[in-house]
Amino acid sequence: MSTVKAKDDGAGGFIILFFILGFVASMILGWIVFPKLLYSQKEQPFNFDHAIHMDMVGACESCHFFRDDGTFSGIPKLAQCIDCHQDVQGFTKDEEIFVNEYVRNYREVPWLIYSEQPDCVYFSHSAHVLSGGMECKTCHGPIAETETSRPYEYNRITGYSRDIWGKSMLGLKKNPWDRMKMDDCAECHRENGVKQNSAQTHKGACFVCHK
Amino acid sequence: MNIARRSFLAFLIGGAAGTALSPLPWKLTDDLSIWTQTWPWTPVPPDGEYSYVNSVCTLCPGGCGITVRKVDNRAVKIEGMAGHPVNDGGICILGASGLQLLYGPRRVKAPMRRVGERGEGKWETISWDEAIAAAAEKLEGIRSAGNPQGVACMVGDRYGTVPSLFERFMTAYGSPNFMSDAAIEDSYRITLNLMHGKNAIPGFDAGNADFVVSFGSGVIEGWGSPVRMFLAHGKWKDENKTLVQVEPRLSNTAAKADKWVAVQPGTEAVLALSMAYVIIKENLYDKSFVAENAAAFEDWRDDEGKTYPGFKTFVLNGFSPADASKVTGVDPSLIVSLARSFAGAEKPLALCGRGKGNTPGSLHEFMAVHALNGLVGAINRPGGVWAIDVPDYVTWPKPGLDEAARAGLEKPRVDGADGGAYPYTESIISGFADGVNSGSAGYGVEALLVSGANPLYTLRDAQAVRKAFDSIGFVVSFSSYMDETAAQADLILPNHTYLERRQDVPAPFGLNMPVIGMSRPVVPPQFDTRQVGDSLMGIARKMGGSVGDAFGWESYEACLKETMGAAWETLEKDGILVKADYAPEGWGEAFNTPSKKFQFFTGAYRHGENKDLMSQMKIEGEAADFPLILIPYDSMRLASGPVADTPFMAKTIEEDVLIHDDVYVQVNPATAASLNLREGKVAELTTPVGKARVRVHLSEGIGEGVIALPTGLGHWANSKYIAGKGVNVNRLMSPVADPVSGLDAAWGIRAKLARA
Ligand code: SF4
């Protein structure tokens, strides 16, 4: 008769060590290397000073206006800028680039839009601002006070702005403008009890935002 | 298990645990799913300001109103215009995919002069000044050499300012050879001329009819104004109205009809006259119309006292259902019941013109079918055929002619449409090639201007047409697209596409009210193109003299504005001018024949007194050599006019029509068995004028001995999306001149089919 005895060859320590090695390596990869690989940066064509414009024109709507049919104009086109920027104003390098490269050549400025949603998302500004009475900064933050344009970070896989997922890899946020995923829409709608029984929760509700 | 191996596994497990606790898998999953939405081939409209422009589609004679959705300056979608009298919000597949013509690959982007051999595709881009000068110089040369008649011109549409400008140019220049594309509208126009005494186009109050007999008309295959007929067809279905389709082949229209009458091809007129026989014999006709408002129903006498048989005698003497059955293959009892139902209906309507109506057809057939409408009084009343005056708003004073022009205009026409042989016909585009090749006019054709037409593709007997083209030294195309004719031209002066230009669009075919539409620039010209009216005026002015003087307008737009007069503002605002309260003339004042009545029999009809009417209109080829009969068929998915299929349409062609680059010929299984051909087999189709590789598709929807090929395939120019696919059936067919109108009346051609 023989008994089978567990062989203790002292390998337990090694195994734990390797487990930890694997664990740590993948944590580094996931938390530090991956975000670096995932996102890339671009600079805006030139710096834009929101603060200085706010002093002159007074309100967001002066440039980011609603059209007569209720659609939102978004980033202004050259046509809006040209009235004031026919000629170089002030002495900044950015102004010079703007007037010489764009205004004079009737070329639209290829602005990179931090808050641009994917193409499959339909978002109505007028429902929120005109009907809902919300302020721009509720979702976009204090962008009106900025004097410089921060670099535009975008996801290398999807091509979309980092602002949509948010700076935090975990998707955490302090402010509404830190993240703009569908969960964030839903969260705000829930908190404010907006039309919980409307088309937004019923059959066909998907198509309100995903047309 | 050794330590290294276990450690490695531990490392992997630790890695997996760490990965799961890091954002990597979760974020990656999200990103990958979003990535699938951003694949570059997924079309995404640009962001920007939305706007809508109302205009008119001119891709077929339908004249539908369109509403084009734009984002900033890019047109992104074409929809049917709601409330438009033609199509009320509907649109067809060609109209809906029109943006592919605007932005697609087949545009001619600037004036071009041929540098290589003809058709070689070698061009040099030139300036507009050079292009106009080149055309003017050449035309001036021909004229001063005393041969102005040797310049011919082909246009697509017949009415409106642009065709009228070309006609004016030809007159001032001194050539009788102005031609327009022919279709069933021409046959209907001659029919109304002979039977109503009116210079009119037909309007069909189709939606209000309750018993429709269509003699081969592709009601849902693009006949008439296609979208309008779709709407009418839908209404008949909704309201339980009856559609009887008389056609040798089970077309979509036949399949959807309440009854399909499979007739021997080319014998539709006999069937119509046999129905007339039953209606007359059984006294079912509209007595008040026939007695009070029609002439030559009974035997009649001319001014010299000579007696002629009336319609009644003519029909009763030769078109009994038993006799007709032998020719048409339709059961006599079916002819009788069809005639009774037709005459018994409240609002019967008979239509003719095969398929889309691209071939004018036999005039006897049109008159026979129109006589059926006359018998039941379906003339100028709800649900019937209305005679609508031809558009007459182009009222420019005649151009002044110099000596050269007067001499040139005296010369006979190349296409044979002169007073003598064909007194009712203005031009015979299908007779042009023969005229050129045989030199029958007694002078050579040295130059050809082509606008809005694609004769090298659409005209039958392509070899003869090609030969004629090859003999013409100077061909100018005004096409927006590199179509077959443009590809063979020497000079191209590209027109704006219909979405970039302003132009009047008169008289949508078959609409029962006079309407003028205005097509408007939806987007600015995308390339260095020019409205053809301006190009033509430019050439005339460059030539100077009386030719230049004939065009006193500053620009085409000035000409259009002046021509439209008071209507201009409405057209600018609404894009359409409608006579809202239009009603057809009552029977008392509707007819302008010598008798002031509806004329059952006319001088022209006497041509048909011989028993020709009992047989088919003869097609080319002998049965001994070519045992089969090839007929063409039309489909909404195949544009068969001057404009070819868009890439989008090409994707919708059914798999039993086209497979890869091979077209299917439809063959009855019995015919196929006798030829030892099976489904899908490659075969060689031969007609007296051409040969082609086809594949066999067995179909019970076609009679024995008859085979069918679709129209609209076999392009060789145009874009890669349609070129090289299938066979151009026009290449295998040969035109047959109608004895009365001279227009192409070929409904088929004899053919043979053999294993390849
Ligand atoms: S039916 Fe003719 S006019 Fe109407 S949308 Fe189609 S192509 Fe255009």
Short mmCIF file of N, CA and C in Angstrom, two decimals, chain A residues 9 11 14-16 18-27 29-31 34 38-39 67 69 71 77 116 118-120 122 155 157-158 160 165 169-170 181, chain B residues 1 3 6-8 10-19 21-28 30-32 34-35 37-38 44-45 47-51 72:
data_model
loop_
_atom_site.label_atom_id
_atom_site.label_comp_id
_atom_site.label_asym_id
_atom_site.label_seq_id
_atom_site.Cartn_x
_atom_site.Cartn_y
_atom_site.Cartn_z
N ASP A 9 7.83 21.14 -2.64
CA ASP A 9 9.17 21.39 -3.13
C ASP A 9 9.58 22.83 -2.93
N ALA A 11 7.92 25.55 -3.88
CA ALA A 11 7.64 26.41 -5.03
C ALA A 11 6.60 27.48 -4.76
N PHE A 14 7.63 31.09 -5.08
CA PHE A 14 7.85 31.51 -6.47
C PHE A 14 6.54 31.83 -7.17
N ILE A 15 5.58 30.96 -6.87
CA ILE A 15 4.30 31.12 -7.57
C ILE A 15 3.68 32.45 -7.19
N ILE A 16 3.71 32.75 -5.89
CA ILE A 16 3.13 34.02 -5.44
C ILE A 16 3.88 35.19 -6.05
N PHE A 18 5.52 35.29 -8.84
CA PHE A 18 5.19 35.48 -10.25
C PHE A 18 3.78 36.03 -10.45
N PHE A 19 2.90 35.57 -9.54
CA PHE A 19 1.54 36.11 -9.62
C PHE A 19 1.58 37.63 -9.45
N ILE A 20 2.35 38.05 -8.44
CA ILE A 20 2.42 39.49 -8.16
C ILE A 20 3.09 40.24 -9.31
N LEU A 21 4.14 39.60 -9.85
CA LEU A 21 4.82 40.23 -10.99
C LEU A 21 3.84 40.47 -12.14
N GLY A 22 3.11 39.40 -12.45
CA GLY A 22 2.13 39.50 -13.54
C GLY A 22 1.11 40.57 -13.25
N PHE A 23 0.66 40.57 -12.01
CA PHE A 23 -0.38 41.50 -11.60
C PHE A 23 0.10 42.94 -11.75
N VAL A 24 1.27 43.18 -11.23
CA VAL A 24 1.80 44.55 -11.26
C VAL A 24 2.07 45.01 -12.69
N ALA A 25 2.68 44.08 -13.46
CA ALA A 25 2.99 44.45 -14.84
C ALA A 25 1.72 44.84 -15.60
N SER A 26 0.67 44.05 -15.41
CA SER A 26 -0.54 44.34 -16.18
C SER A 26 -1.22 45.60 -15.65
N MET A 27 -1.06 45.85 -14.32
CA MET A 27 -1.64 47.09 -13.78
C MET A 27 -0.93 48.30 -14.39
N LEU A 29 0.62 48.35 -17.21
CA LEU A 29 0.21 48.43 -18.61
C LEU A 29 -1.17 49.09 -18.74
N GLY A 30 -2.10 48.60 -17.93
CA GLY A 30 -3.48 49.07 -18.04
C GLY A 30 -3.68 50.50 -17.60
N TRP A 31 -2.98 50.89 -16.53
CA TRP A 31 -3.23 52.21 -15.96
C TRP A 31 -2.33 53.30 -16.52
N PHE A 34 -1.31 52.04 -21.30
CA PHE A 34 -2.47 52.03 -22.19
C PHE A 34 -3.05 53.43 -22.47
N LEU A 38 -3.35 55.11 -25.99
CA LEU A 38 -4.70 55.29 -26.53
C LEU A 38 -4.94 56.70 -27.04
N TYR A 39 -4.39 57.66 -26.36
CA TYR A 39 -4.71 59.04 -26.72
C TYR A 39 -3.54 59.74 -27.38
N ARG A 67 -30.11 79.02 -35.16
CA ARG A 67 -30.62 79.51 -36.43
C ARG A 67 -32.13 79.68 -36.33
N ASP A 69 -34.45 78.23 -37.75
CA ASP A 69 -35.24 76.99 -37.66
C ASP A 69 -34.99 76.23 -36.36
N THR A 71 -32.14 75.11 -35.20
CA THR A 71 -30.93 74.32 -35.13
C THR A 71 -29.80 75.19 -34.58
N LYS A 77 -18.73 79.96 -38.11
CA LYS A 77 -18.07 79.88 -39.41
C LYS A 77 -17.38 81.22 -39.66
N GLU A 116 -17.40 67.28 -29.40
CA GLU A 116 -18.14 66.69 -30.51
C GLU A 116 -18.53 65.24 -30.21
N PRO A 118 -20.15 61.47 -31.11
CA PRO A 118 -20.07 60.58 -32.28
C PRO A 118 -21.22 60.84 -33.26
N ASP A 119 -21.03 60.44 -34.50
CA ASP A 119 -22.03 60.70 -35.53
C ASP A 119 -23.36 60.02 -35.23
N CYS A 120 -23.32 58.97 -34.44
CA CYS A 120 -24.57 58.25 -34.20
C CYS A 120 -25.42 58.93 -33.12
N TYR A 122 -27.58 62.08 -31.78
CA TYR A 122 -28.28 63.29 -32.15
C TYR A 122 -28.57 64.06 -30.87
N ASN A 155 -8.94 60.06 -29.16
CA ASN A 155 -8.77 58.62 -29.04
C ASN A 155 -8.28 58.07 -30.38
N ILE A 157 -8.26 55.09 -31.47
CA ILE A 157 -9.08 54.05 -32.08
C ILE A 157 -10.34 54.64 -32.69
N THR A 158 -11.01 55.46 -31.92
CA THR A 158 -12.30 55.96 -32.40
C THR A 158 -12.18 57.29 -33.13
N TYR A 160 -12.46 60.07 -31.69
CA TYR A 160 -13.24 61.10 -31.01
C TYR A 160 -12.44 61.79 -29.90
N TRP A 165 -15.30 60.60 -23.20
CA TRP A 165 -15.10 59.61 -22.11
C TRP A 165 -14.67 60.32 -20.84
N MET A 169 -9.62 57.62 -16.58
CA MET A 169 -9.80 56.35 -17.28
C MET A 169 -10.95 55.56 -16.69
N LEU A 170 -11.24 55.79 -15.42
CA LEU A 170 -12.33 55.05 -14.78
C LEU A 170 -13.69 55.65 -15.09
N LYS A 181 -20.75 60.88 -21.81
CA LYS A 181 -21.23 59.62 -22.36
C LYS A 181 -22.73 59.53 -22.13
N MET B 1 4.80 18.69 -13.01
CA MET B 1 4.87 20.07 -13.48
C MET B 1 6.07 20.75 -12.84
N ILE B 3 8.72 23.92 -11.84
CA ILE B 3 8.50 25.23 -11.24
C ILE B 3 8.33 26.32 -12.29
N ARG B 6 4.92 26.37 -13.69
CA ARG B 6 3.88 26.86 -12.77
C ARG B 6 4.03 28.34 -12.52
N SER B 7 5.28 28.79 -12.46
CA SER B 7 5.50 30.23 -12.25
C SER B 7 4.95 31.03 -13.42
N PHE B 8 5.16 30.44 -14.58
CA PHE B 8 4.67 31.15 -15.77
C PHE B 8 3.16 31.27 -15.75
N ALA B 10 1.35 31.27 -13.11
CA ALA B 10 1.01 32.23 -12.06
C ALA B 10 1.15 33.66 -12.59
N PHE B 11 2.18 33.83 -13.40
CA PHE B 11 2.40 35.15 -13.98
C PHE B 11 1.21 35.54 -14.87
N LEU B 12 0.77 34.55 -15.64
CA LEU B 12 -0.36 34.83 -16.53
C LEU B 12 -1.62 35.13 -15.74
N ILE B 13 -1.85 34.35 -14.69
CA ILE B 13 -3.07 34.55 -13.89
C ILE B 13 -3.01 35.92 -13.21
N GLY B 14 -1.80 36.23 -12.68
CA GLY B 14 -1.65 37.55 -12.06
C GLY B 14 -1.91 38.64 -13.08
N GLY B 15 -1.37 38.40 -14.29
CA GLY B 15 -1.58 39.39 -15.37
C GLY B 15 -3.04 39.56 -15.69
N ALA B 16 -3.75 38.42 -15.74
CA ALA B 16 -5.18 38.49 -16.08
C ALA B 16 -5.93 39.25 -15.01
N ALA B 17 -5.58 38.95 -13.73
CA ALA B 17 -6.27 39.64 -12.63
C ALA B 17 -5.99 41.13 -12.69
N GLY B 18 -4.71 41.47 -12.93
CA GLY B 18 -4.34 42.88 -13.00
C GLY B 18 -5.04 43.58 -14.13
N THR B 19 -5.09 42.90 -15.28
CA THR B 19 -5.73 43.50 -16.45
C THR B 19 -7.20 43.78 -16.16
N LEU B 21 -8.53 44.40 -13.44
CA LEU B 21 -8.70 45.51 -12.51
C LEU B 21 -8.21 46.84 -13.08
N SER B 22 -7.69 46.79 -14.30
CA SER B 22 -7.28 48.05 -14.93
C SER B 22 -8.35 48.46 -15.94
N PRO B 23 -8.33 49.70 -16.41
CA PRO B 23 -9.39 50.12 -17.34
C PRO B 23 -9.25 49.50 -18.74
N LEU B 24 -8.14 48.83 -18.99
CA LEU B 24 -7.84 48.42 -20.36
C LEU B 24 -8.96 47.65 -21.06
N PRO B 25 -9.41 46.51 -20.49
CA PRO B 25 -10.40 45.74 -21.27
C PRO B 25 -11.72 46.49 -21.45
N TRP B 26 -12.09 47.19 -20.41
CA TRP B 26 -13.42 47.86 -20.44
C TRP B 26 -13.41 49.03 -21.41
N LYS B 27 -12.36 49.80 -21.35
CA LYS B 27 -12.27 50.96 -22.24
C LYS B 27 -12.09 50.49 -23.69
N LEU B 28 -11.28 49.43 -23.81
CA LEU B 28 -11.02 48.95 -25.16
C LEU B 28 -12.30 48.42 -25.83
N ASP B 30 -15.33 49.38 -25.24
CA ASP B 30 -16.14 50.54 -25.59
C ASP B 30 -15.60 51.19 -26.87
N ASP B 31 -14.30 51.38 -26.88
CA ASP B 31 -13.70 52.06 -28.03
C ASP B 31 -13.84 51.26 -29.31
N LEU B 32 -13.68 49.94 -29.17
CA LEU B 32 -13.78 49.13 -30.39
C LEU B 32 -15.20 49.19 -30.95
N ILE B 34 -17.23 51.66 -30.66
CA ILE B 34 -17.41 52.97 -31.31
C ILE B 34 -16.64 53.02 -32.63
N TRP B 35 -15.49 52.36 -32.60
CA TRP B 35 -14.67 52.34 -33.82
C TRP B 35 -15.43 51.77 -35.01
N GLN B 37 -18.31 52.21 -35.73
CA GLN B 37 -19.21 53.21 -36.31
C GLN B 37 -18.46 54.25 -37.12
N THR B 38 -17.15 54.21 -37.04
CA THR B 38 -16.41 55.28 -37.71
C THR B 38 -15.63 54.76 -38.90
N VAL B 44 -21.44 59.71 -43.82
CA VAL B 44 -21.93 60.58 -42.76
C VAL B 44 -22.12 61.98 -43.33
N PRO B 45 -23.32 62.51 -43.22
CA PRO B 45 -23.49 63.86 -43.76
C PRO B 45 -22.68 64.86 -42.94
N ASP B 47 -21.73 68.29 -40.92
CA ASP B 47 -22.47 69.17 -40.01
C ASP B 47 -22.62 70.52 -40.68
N GLY B 48 -23.65 71.24 -40.32
CA GLY B 48 -23.80 72.58 -40.87
C GLY B 48 -25.25 73.00 -40.86
N GLU B 49 -25.50 74.07 -41.56
CA GLU B 49 -26.85 74.62 -41.56
C GLU B 49 -27.72 73.87 -42.57
N TYR B 50 -28.90 73.46 -42.15
CA TYR B 50 -29.80 72.76 -43.05
C TYR B 50 -30.59 73.77 -43.86
N SER B 51 -30.84 73.43 -45.10
CA SER B 51 -31.80 74.22 -45.85
C SER B 51 -32.42 73.31 -46.92
N ASP B 72 -25.22 73.23 -45.26
CA ASP B 72 -24.40 74.30 -45.82
C ASP B 72 -24.54 74.28 -47.34
#
